[in-house]
Amino acid sequence: MCGRYVLKRKDLEALLQELGVKDPREFASRYNIAPGTVIPAIRATAEAGREAVGLQWGLVPWWSKDAAGGARLANARAEGIARKPSFREALRKRRCVVPASGFYEWQTVGRAKQPWYFHLREERPFVFAALWESWRSPDGVGLETCSLITTTPNELIRPIHVRMPVILPAGAVDLWLDRTVTGPEKLEPLLIPFAADAMVATPVSTRVNSVRNEGPECLEPATPLRDRDDGPQLSLGLG
């Protein structure tokens, strides 16, 4: 799964400009974004344009009786996504992208968890493939939510975690956001692992383990945990 990520203000501004979107709202850099919070996203409009919106991370299907289950749908598995009741209509009609600077995954080392930070080479910003949904409570209160799509890990992430978020290459964003495209046969081929050789992995501070911690300190490089107190240090191809 993808349960935390980073978005720096300068990266959001660069992506908005690249995708032709204007957003007058102020945004502060965030280094430990977790499900349940409102996150920036970009989606197509009915007028063939694009807009920046704030979506609560954790999808609530439109047919759900309440919003309590949203936290369980922070991620949507790419495999079979077109057949799953919670996601199939959103895949056809309500796709979006979520800007990011990087993301975290945790590696189990004995009884401990080592956080790793993944980002693109040269620290280029990117977008996750995501779905959004509009839900309304019985008393008429509206809520817009989203889910990040995950896939099998690439060679860099595989030693650390069994899933990774879908990162869309620049050439795939237009197709993903195209409202006239509704067929899963055109969309599902985009939901594949991003190239491992275009990414970098860095072990970071366990500060990020707690959602209460924020700030660039979460990205401080750390010595990887050892498998045993007297064992060899874990080794990964970090590019």
PDB file of C-alpha atoms in Angstrom:
ATOM      1  CA  MET A   1       0.000   0.000   0.000  1.00  0.00           C
ATOM      2  CA  CYS A   2       0.946   3.660  -0.059  1.00  0.00           C
ATOM      3  CA  GLY A   3       0.144   5.156   3.312  1.00  0.00           C
ATOM      4  CA  ARG A   4       2.328   8.279   3.469  1.00  0.00           C
ATOM      5  CA  TYR A   5       3.843  10.679   1.002  1.00  0.00           C
ATOM      6  CA  VAL A   6       5.597  14.027   0.630  1.00  0.00           C
ATOM      7  CA  LEU A   7       4.589  17.102  -1.365  1.00  0.00           C
ATOM      8  CA  LYS A   8       6.783  20.183  -1.381  1.00  0.00           C
ATOM      9  CA  ARG A   9       5.254  23.505  -2.322  1.00  0.00           C
ATOM     10  CA  LYS A  10       7.698  24.146  -5.174  1.00  0.00           C
ATOM     11  CA  ASP A  11       6.893  20.746  -6.670  1.00  0.00           C
ATOM     12  CA  LEU A  12       3.149  21.364  -6.529  1.00  0.00           C
ATOM     13  CA  GLU A  13       3.614  24.719  -8.244  1.00  0.00           C
ATOM     14  CA  ALA A  14       5.772  23.122 -10.956  1.00  0.00           C
ATOM     15  CA  LEU A  15       3.244  20.373 -11.623  1.00  0.00           C
ATOM     16  CA  LEU A  16       0.310  22.785 -11.729  1.00  0.00           C
ATOM     17  CA  GLN A  17       2.136  24.839 -14.332  1.00  0.00           C
ATOM     18  CA  GLU A  18       3.120  21.755 -16.326  1.00  0.00           C
ATOM     19  CA  LEU A  19      -0.478  20.497 -16.387  1.00  0.00           C
ATOM     20  CA  GLY A  20      -1.957  23.902 -17.186  1.00  0.00           C
ATOM     21  CA  VAL A  21      -3.833  24.377 -13.921  1.00  0.00           C
ATOM     22  CA  LYS A  22      -4.179  27.528 -11.847  1.00  0.00           C
ATOM     23  CA  ASP A  23      -4.844  27.314  -8.116  1.00  0.00           C
ATOM     24  CA  PRO A  24      -4.917  30.510  -6.028  1.00  0.00           C
ATOM     25  CA  ARG A  25      -4.939  28.628  -2.731  1.00  0.00           C
ATOM     26  CA  GLU A  26      -1.883  28.694  -0.506  1.00  0.00           C
ATOM     27  CA  PHE A  27      -0.201  25.359   0.164  1.00  0.00           C
ATOM     28  CA  ALA A  28       2.544  24.659   2.675  1.00  0.00           C
ATOM     29  CA  SER A  29       5.045  21.865   2.075  1.00  0.00           C
ATOM     30  CA  ARG A  30       4.000  18.648   3.809  1.00  0.00           C
ATOM     31  CA  TYR A  31       6.410  15.856   4.656  1.00  0.00           C
ATOM     32  CA  ASN A  32       4.176  13.227   6.248  1.00  0.00           C
ATOM     33  CA  ILE A  33       0.815  13.215   4.470  1.00  0.00           C
ATOM     34  CA  ALA A  34      -1.472  10.470   5.762  1.00  0.00           C
ATOM     35  CA  PRO A  35      -4.914   9.072   4.889  1.00  0.00           C
ATOM     36  CA  GLY A  36      -7.842  10.971   6.329  1.00  0.00           C
ATOM     37  CA  THR A  37      -6.396  14.368   5.450  1.00  0.00           C
ATOM     38  CA  VAL A  38      -7.343  16.652   2.563  1.00  0.00           C
ATOM     39  CA  ILE A  39      -4.791  16.456  -0.248  1.00  0.00           C
ATOM     40  CA  PRO A  40      -4.282  18.398  -3.511  1.00  0.00           C
ATOM     41  CA  ALA A  41      -5.463  16.659  -6.676  1.00  0.00           C
ATOM     42  CA  ILE A  42      -5.996  17.559 -10.325  1.00  0.00           C
ATOM     43  CA  ARG A  43      -8.952  16.389 -12.397  1.00  0.00           C
ATOM     44  CA  ALA A  44     -10.641  17.186 -15.696  1.00  0.00           C
ATOM     45  CA  THR A  45     -13.677  19.454 -15.868  1.00  0.00           C
ATOM     46  CA  ALA A  46     -16.833  19.126 -17.947  1.00  0.00           C
ATOM     47  CA  GLU A  47     -15.582  22.012 -20.113  1.00  0.00           C
ATOM     48  CA  ALA A  48     -12.524  19.995 -21.219  1.00  0.00           C
ATOM     49  CA  GLY A  49     -10.291  21.915 -18.843  1.00  0.00           C
ATOM     50  CA  ARG A  50      -8.551  20.931 -15.622  1.00  0.00           C
ATOM     51  CA  GLU A  51      -8.935  22.051 -12.040  1.00  0.00           C
ATOM     52  CA  ALA A  52      -7.069  21.714  -8.764  1.00  0.00           C
ATOM     53  CA  VAL A  53      -9.175  20.453  -5.874  1.00  0.00           C
ATOM     54  CA  GLY A  54      -8.787  19.294  -2.296  1.00  0.00           C
ATOM     55  CA  LEU A  55      -9.929  15.706  -1.737  1.00  0.00           C
ATOM     56  CA  GLN A  56     -10.076  13.733   1.484  1.00  0.00           C
ATOM     57  CA  TRP A  57      -7.699  10.779   1.185  1.00  0.00           C
ATOM     58  CA  GLY A  58      -9.774   7.631   1.642  1.00  0.00           C
ATOM     59  CA  LEU A  59     -12.478   6.939  -0.915  1.00  0.00           C
ATOM     60  CA  VAL A  60     -16.130   6.774   0.124  1.00  0.00           C
ATOM     61  CA  PRO A  61     -18.219   5.163  -2.664  1.00  0.00           C
ATOM     62  CA  TRP A  62     -21.210   7.244  -3.741  1.00  0.00           C
ATOM     63  CA  TRP A  63     -23.558   4.435  -2.687  1.00  0.00           C
ATOM     64  CA  SER A  64     -22.091   4.043   0.816  1.00  0.00           C
ATOM     65  CA  LYS A  65     -24.508   4.586   3.708  1.00  0.00           C
ATOM     66  CA  ASP A  66     -21.901   6.481   5.719  1.00  0.00           C
ATOM     67  CA  ALA A  67     -18.372   7.863   5.392  1.00  0.00           C
ATOM     68  CA  ALA A  68     -16.815   5.695   8.087  1.00  0.00           C
ATOM     69  CA  GLY A  69     -15.252   3.207   5.675  1.00  0.00           C
ATOM     70  CA  GLY A  70     -13.193   5.744   3.757  1.00  0.00           C
ATOM     71  CA  ALA A  71     -10.020   5.051   5.708  1.00  0.00           C
ATOM     72  CA  ARG A  72     -10.056   1.447   4.480  1.00  0.00           C
ATOM     73  CA  LEU A  73     -10.041   2.609   0.853  1.00  0.00           C
ATOM     74  CA  ALA A  74      -6.989   4.871   0.898  1.00  0.00           C
ATOM     75  CA  ASN A  75      -5.592   2.577  -1.810  1.00  0.00           C
ATOM     76  CA  ALA A  76      -7.147   0.743  -4.752  1.00  0.00           C
ATOM     77  CA  ARG A  77      -5.388  -2.327  -6.128  1.00  0.00           C
ATOM     78  CA  ALA A  78      -4.882  -2.089  -9.882  1.00  0.00           C
ATOM     79  CA  GLU A  79      -5.534  -5.791 -10.352  1.00  0.00           C
ATOM     80  CA  GLY A  80      -9.233  -6.225 -11.113  1.00  0.00           C
ATOM     81  CA  ILE A  81     -10.019  -2.574 -10.397  1.00  0.00           C
ATOM     82  CA  ALA A  82     -12.547  -2.421 -13.249  1.00  0.00           C
ATOM     83  CA  ARG A  83     -14.647  -5.150 -11.593  1.00  0.00           C
ATOM     84  CA  LYS A  84     -14.653  -3.930  -7.992  1.00  0.00           C
ATOM     85  CA  PRO A  85     -17.900  -2.248  -6.880  1.00  0.00           C
ATOM     86  CA  SER A  86     -16.076   0.443  -4.905  1.00  0.00           C
ATOM     87  CA  PHE A  87     -13.950   1.547  -7.866  1.00  0.00           C
ATOM     88  CA  ARG A  88     -15.356   0.436 -11.224  1.00  0.00           C
ATOM     89  CA  GLU A  89     -17.554   3.479 -11.865  1.00  0.00           C
ATOM     90  CA  ALA A  90     -14.883   5.892 -10.643  1.00  0.00           C
ATOM     91  CA  LEU A  91     -12.381   4.266 -13.020  1.00  0.00           C
ATOM     92  CA  ARG A  92     -14.694   5.004 -15.929  1.00  0.00           C
ATOM     93  CA  LYS A  93     -15.815   8.504 -14.963  1.00  0.00           C
ATOM     94  CA  ARG A  94     -13.870  10.001 -12.039  1.00  0.00           C
ATOM     95  CA  ARG A  95     -10.116   9.776 -12.454  1.00  0.00           C
ATOM     96  CA  CYS A  96      -7.600  12.264 -11.099  1.00  0.00           C
ATOM     97  CA  VAL A  97      -3.897  12.641 -10.383  1.00  0.00           C
ATOM     98  CA  VAL A  98      -2.280  13.465  -7.057  1.00  0.00           C
ATOM     99  CA  PRO A  99       0.955  15.523  -7.154  1.00  0.00           C
ATOM    100  CA  ALA A 100       3.872  14.240  -5.078  1.00  0.00           C
ATOM    101  CA  SER A 101       7.546  14.752  -4.355  1.00  0.00           C
ATOM    102  CA  GLY A 102       8.079  11.233  -3.006  1.00  0.00           C
ATOM    103  CA  PHE A 103       6.542   8.543  -0.831  1.00  0.00           C
ATOM    104  CA  TYR A 104       7.385   6.234   2.050  1.00  0.00           C
ATOM    105  CA  GLU A 105       7.259   2.476   2.446  1.00  0.00           C
ATOM    106  CA  TRP A 106       8.214   0.465   5.519  1.00  0.00           C
ATOM    107  CA  GLN A 107      10.490  -2.557   5.589  1.00  0.00           C
ATOM    108  CA  THR A 108      10.098  -5.146   8.342  1.00  0.00           C
ATOM    109  CA  VAL A 109      13.466  -5.769  10.005  1.00  0.00           C
ATOM    110  CA  GLY A 110      13.076  -8.281  12.814  1.00  0.00           C
ATOM    111  CA  ARG A 111      10.494  -6.731  15.108  1.00  0.00           C
ATOM    112  CA  ALA A 112      11.145  -3.201  13.878  1.00  0.00           C
ATOM    113  CA  LYS A 113      10.026  -1.151  10.885  1.00  0.00           C
ATOM    114  CA  GLN A 114      12.499   0.819   8.765  1.00  0.00           C
ATOM    115  CA  PRO A 115      10.979   3.665   6.714  1.00  0.00           C
ATOM    116  CA  TRP A 116      12.347   4.246   3.225  1.00  0.00           C
ATOM    117  CA  TYR A 117      11.777   7.341   1.123  1.00  0.00           C
ATOM    118  CA  PHE A 118      11.324   6.850  -2.629  1.00  0.00           C
ATOM    119  CA  HIS A 119      11.552   9.629  -5.183  1.00  0.00           C
ATOM    120  CA  LEU A 120      12.532  10.173  -8.786  1.00  0.00           C
ATOM    121  CA  ARG A 121      16.077  10.892  -9.871  1.00  0.00           C
ATOM    122  CA  GLU A 122      17.025  14.568  -9.734  1.00  0.00           C
ATOM    123  CA  GLU A 123      14.082  14.903  -7.308  1.00  0.00           C
ATOM    124  CA  ARG A 124      11.652  15.519 -10.138  1.00  0.00           C
ATOM    125  CA  PRO A 125       8.027  15.821  -8.991  1.00  0.00           C
ATOM    126  CA  PHE A 126       5.461  13.361 -10.318  1.00  0.00           C
ATOM    127  CA  VAL A 127       1.808  12.360 -10.046  1.00  0.00           C
ATOM    128  CA  PHE A 128       0.051   9.299  -8.654  1.00  0.00           C
ATOM    129  CA  ALA A 129      -2.850   7.747 -10.561  1.00  0.00           C
ATOM    130  CA  ALA A 130      -5.959   8.129  -8.413  1.00  0.00           C
ATOM    131  CA  LEU A 131      -9.744   7.900  -8.397  1.00  0.00           C
ATOM    132  CA  TRP A 132     -12.147  10.360  -6.820  1.00  0.00           C
ATOM    133  CA  GLU A 133     -15.704  10.084  -5.645  1.00  0.00           C
ATOM    134  CA  SER A 134     -18.494  12.418  -4.551  1.00  0.00           C
ATOM    135  CA  TRP A 135     -20.626  11.294  -1.598  1.00  0.00           C
ATOM    136  CA  ARG A 136     -23.564  12.952   0.113  1.00  0.00           C
ATOM    137  CA  SER A 137     -24.828  12.213   3.607  1.00  0.00           C
ATOM    138  CA  PRO A 138     -28.551  11.646   4.312  1.00  0.00           C
ATOM    139  CA  ASP A 139     -28.803  15.226   5.578  1.00  0.00           C
ATOM    140  CA  GLY A 140     -27.256  16.638   2.404  1.00  0.00           C
ATOM    141  CA  VAL A 141     -23.640  17.238   3.462  1.00  0.00           C
ATOM    142  CA  GLY A 142     -21.274  16.614   0.551  1.00  0.00           C
ATOM    143  CA  LEU A 143     -17.828  15.014   0.712  1.00  0.00           C
ATOM    144  CA  GLU A 144     -15.274  14.472  -2.061  1.00  0.00           C
ATOM    145  CA  THR A 145     -12.719  11.731  -1.483  1.00  0.00           C
ATOM    146  CA  CYS A 146      -9.998   9.863  -3.354  1.00  0.00           C
ATOM    147  CA  SER A 147      -7.965   6.671  -3.453  1.00  0.00           C
ATOM    148  CA  LEU A 148      -4.407   6.151  -4.731  1.00  0.00           C
ATOM    149  CA  ILE A 149      -3.995   3.189  -7.065  1.00  0.00           C
ATOM    150  CA  THR A 150      -1.295   0.630  -6.231  1.00  0.00           C
ATOM    151  CA  THR A 151       0.393  -2.069  -8.268  1.00  0.00           C
ATOM    152  CA  THR A 152       3.093  -4.704  -7.896  1.00  0.00           C
ATOM    153  CA  PRO A 153       6.513  -3.341  -6.857  1.00  0.00           C
ATOM    154  CA  ASN A 154       9.394  -2.677  -9.210  1.00  0.00           C
ATOM    155  CA  GLU A 155      12.884  -4.094  -8.614  1.00  0.00           C
ATOM    156  CA  LEU A 156      13.876  -1.239  -6.309  1.00  0.00           C
ATOM    157  CA  ILE A 157      10.862  -1.479  -4.026  1.00  0.00           C
ATOM    158  CA  ARG A 158      10.411  -5.268  -4.037  1.00  0.00           C
ATOM    159  CA  PRO A 159      12.960  -5.976  -1.240  1.00  0.00           C
ATOM    160  CA  ILE A 160      11.142  -3.457   0.951  1.00  0.00           C
ATOM    161  CA  HIS A 161       7.425  -3.776   0.249  1.00  0.00           C
ATOM    162  CA  VAL A 162       4.953  -5.886  -1.733  1.00  0.00           C
ATOM    163  CA  ARG A 163       3.108  -2.920  -3.298  1.00  0.00           C
ATOM    164  CA  MET A 164       3.888   0.480  -4.766  1.00  0.00           C
ATOM    165  CA  PRO A 165       1.718   3.398  -5.900  1.00  0.00           C
ATOM    166  CA  VAL A 166       1.111   3.848  -9.615  1.00  0.00           C
ATOM    167  CA  ILE A 167       3.253   6.739 -10.863  1.00  0.00           C
ATOM    168  CA  LEU A 168       2.099   8.043 -14.227  1.00  0.00           C
ATOM    169  CA  PRO A 169       4.810   9.038 -16.712  1.00  0.00           C
ATOM    170  CA  ALA A 170       4.259  12.431 -18.307  1.00  0.00           C
ATOM    171  CA  GLY A 171       3.005  10.903 -21.538  1.00  0.00           C
ATOM    172  CA  ALA A 172       0.199   9.007 -19.789  1.00  0.00           C
ATOM    173  CA  VAL A 173      -1.385  11.868 -17.848  1.00  0.00           C
ATOM    174  CA  ASP A 174      -3.458  13.242 -20.731  1.00  0.00           C
ATOM    175  CA  LEU A 175      -5.034   9.848 -21.398  1.00  0.00           C
ATOM    176  CA  TRP A 176      -5.706   9.229 -17.701  1.00  0.00           C
ATOM    177  CA  LEU A 177      -7.489  12.572 -17.313  1.00  0.00           C
ATOM    178  CA  ASP A 178      -9.406  12.380 -20.606  1.00  0.00           C
ATOM    179  CA  ARG A 179     -13.108  12.262 -19.681  1.00  0.00           C
ATOM    180  CA  THR A 180     -14.025  10.866 -23.102  1.00  0.00           C
ATOM    181  CA  VAL A 181     -12.031   7.705 -22.365  1.00  0.00           C
ATOM    182  CA  THR A 182     -14.108   5.277 -20.302  1.00  0.00           C
ATOM    183  CA  GLY A 183     -12.955   1.832 -21.405  1.00  0.00           C
ATOM    184  CA  PRO A 184     -10.875  -0.171 -18.911  1.00  0.00           C
ATOM    185  CA  GLU A 185      -8.991  -1.726 -21.832  1.00  0.00           C
ATOM    186  CA  LYS A 186      -7.375   1.672 -22.475  1.00  0.00           C
ATOM    187  CA  LEU A 187      -6.859   2.618 -18.833  1.00  0.00           C
ATOM    188  CA  GLU A 188      -5.644  -0.540 -17.117  1.00  0.00           C
ATOM    189  CA  PRO A 189      -2.432  -0.767 -19.225  1.00  0.00           C
ATOM    190  CA  LEU A 190      -1.338   2.495 -17.551  1.00  0.00           C
ATOM    191  CA  LEU A 191      -1.466   0.921 -14.085  1.00  0.00           C
ATOM    192  CA  ILE A 192       1.989  -0.662 -14.098  1.00  0.00           C
ATOM    193  CA  PRO A 193       5.144  -0.323 -11.960  1.00  0.00           C
ATOM    194  CA  PHE A 194       7.255   2.759 -12.670  1.00  0.00           C
ATOM    195  CA  ALA A 195      10.781   2.139 -13.968  1.00  0.00           C
ATOM    196  CA  ALA A 196      13.098   1.235 -11.092  1.00  0.00           C
ATOM    197  CA  ASP A 197      16.152   2.810 -12.720  1.00  0.00           C
ATOM    198  CA  ALA A 198      14.393   6.190 -12.680  1.00  0.00           C
ATOM    199  CA  MET A 199      13.953   6.093  -8.895  1.00  0.00           C
ATOM    200  CA  VAL A 200      16.055   6.445  -5.745  1.00  0.00           C
ATOM    201  CA  ALA A 201      15.529   4.874  -2.307  1.00  0.00           C
ATOM    202  CA  THR A 202      16.841   6.361   0.943  1.00  0.00           C
ATOM    203  CA  PRO A 203      16.416   5.025   4.500  1.00  0.00           C
ATOM    204  CA  VAL A 204      15.064   7.855   6.650  1.00  0.00           C
ATOM    205  CA  SER A 205      14.323   8.792  10.237  1.00  0.00           C
ATOM    206  CA  THR A 206      11.701   6.846  12.174  1.00  0.00           C
ATOM    207  CA  ARG A 207      10.115  10.228  12.944  1.00  0.00           C
ATOM    208  CA  VAL A 208       7.886   9.580   9.967  1.00  0.00           C
ATOM    209  CA  ASN A 209       6.407   6.535  11.724  1.00  0.00           C
ATOM    210  CA  SER A 210       4.084   8.853  13.659  1.00  0.00           C
ATOM    211  CA  VAL A 211       1.528  10.890  11.720  1.00  0.00           C
ATOM    212  CA  ARG A 212       1.915  13.584  14.388  1.00  0.00           C
ATOM    213  CA  ASN A 213       5.399  14.418  13.139  1.00  0.00           C
ATOM    214  CA  GLU A 214       5.813  16.918  10.301  1.00  0.00           C
ATOM    215  CA  GLY A 215       8.597  18.889   8.680  1.00  0.00           C
ATOM    216  CA  PRO A 216      11.727  18.215   6.632  1.00  0.00           C
ATOM    217  CA  GLU A 217      13.211  16.307   9.580  1.00  0.00           C
ATOM    218  CA  CYS A 218      11.125  13.352   8.398  1.00  0.00           C
ATOM    219  CA  LEU A 219      13.457  13.096   5.395  1.00  0.00           C
ATOM    220  CA  GLU A 220      16.703  12.993   7.378  1.00  0.00           C
ATOM    221  CA  PRO A 221      18.789  10.065   6.057  1.00  0.00           C
ATOM    222  CA  ALA A 222      19.297   7.242   8.536  1.00  0.00           C
ATOM    223  CA  THR A 223      21.451   4.154   8.830  1.00  0.00           C
ATOM    224  CA  PRO A 224      19.299   1.154   7.846  1.00  0.00           C
ATOM    225  CA  LEU A 225      18.261  -1.100  10.693  1.00  0.00           C
ATOM    226  CA  ARG A 226      20.114  -4.398  10.953  1.00  0.00           C
ATOM    227  CA  ASP A 227      18.344  -7.716  10.590  1.00  0.00           C
ATOM    228  CA  ARG A 228      19.996  -8.789  13.860  1.00  0.00           C
ATOM    229  CA  ASP A 229      22.027  -6.940  16.427  1.00  0.00           C
ATOM    230  CA  ASP A 230      25.167  -8.767  15.300  1.00  0.00           C
ATOM    231  CA  GLY A 231      24.141  -9.446  11.709  1.00  0.00           C
ATOM    232  CA  PRO A 232      25.202  -7.803   8.465  1.00  0.00           C
ATOM    233  CA  GLN A 233      23.614  -4.548   7.476  1.00  0.00           C
ATOM    234  CA  LEU A 234      20.814  -4.810   4.932  1.00  0.00           C
ATOM    235  CA  SER A 235      21.977  -4.021   1.443  1.00  0.00           C
ATOM    236  CA  LEU A 236      19.797  -2.755  -1.389  1.00  0.00           C
ATOM    237  CA  GLY A 237      20.523  -1.543  -4.862  1.00  0.00           C
ATOM    238  CA  LEU A 238      19.753   2.134  -4.380  1.00  0.00           C
ATOM    239  CA  GLY A 239      20.723   3.269  -7.841  1.00  0.00           C
TER     240      GLY A 239
END
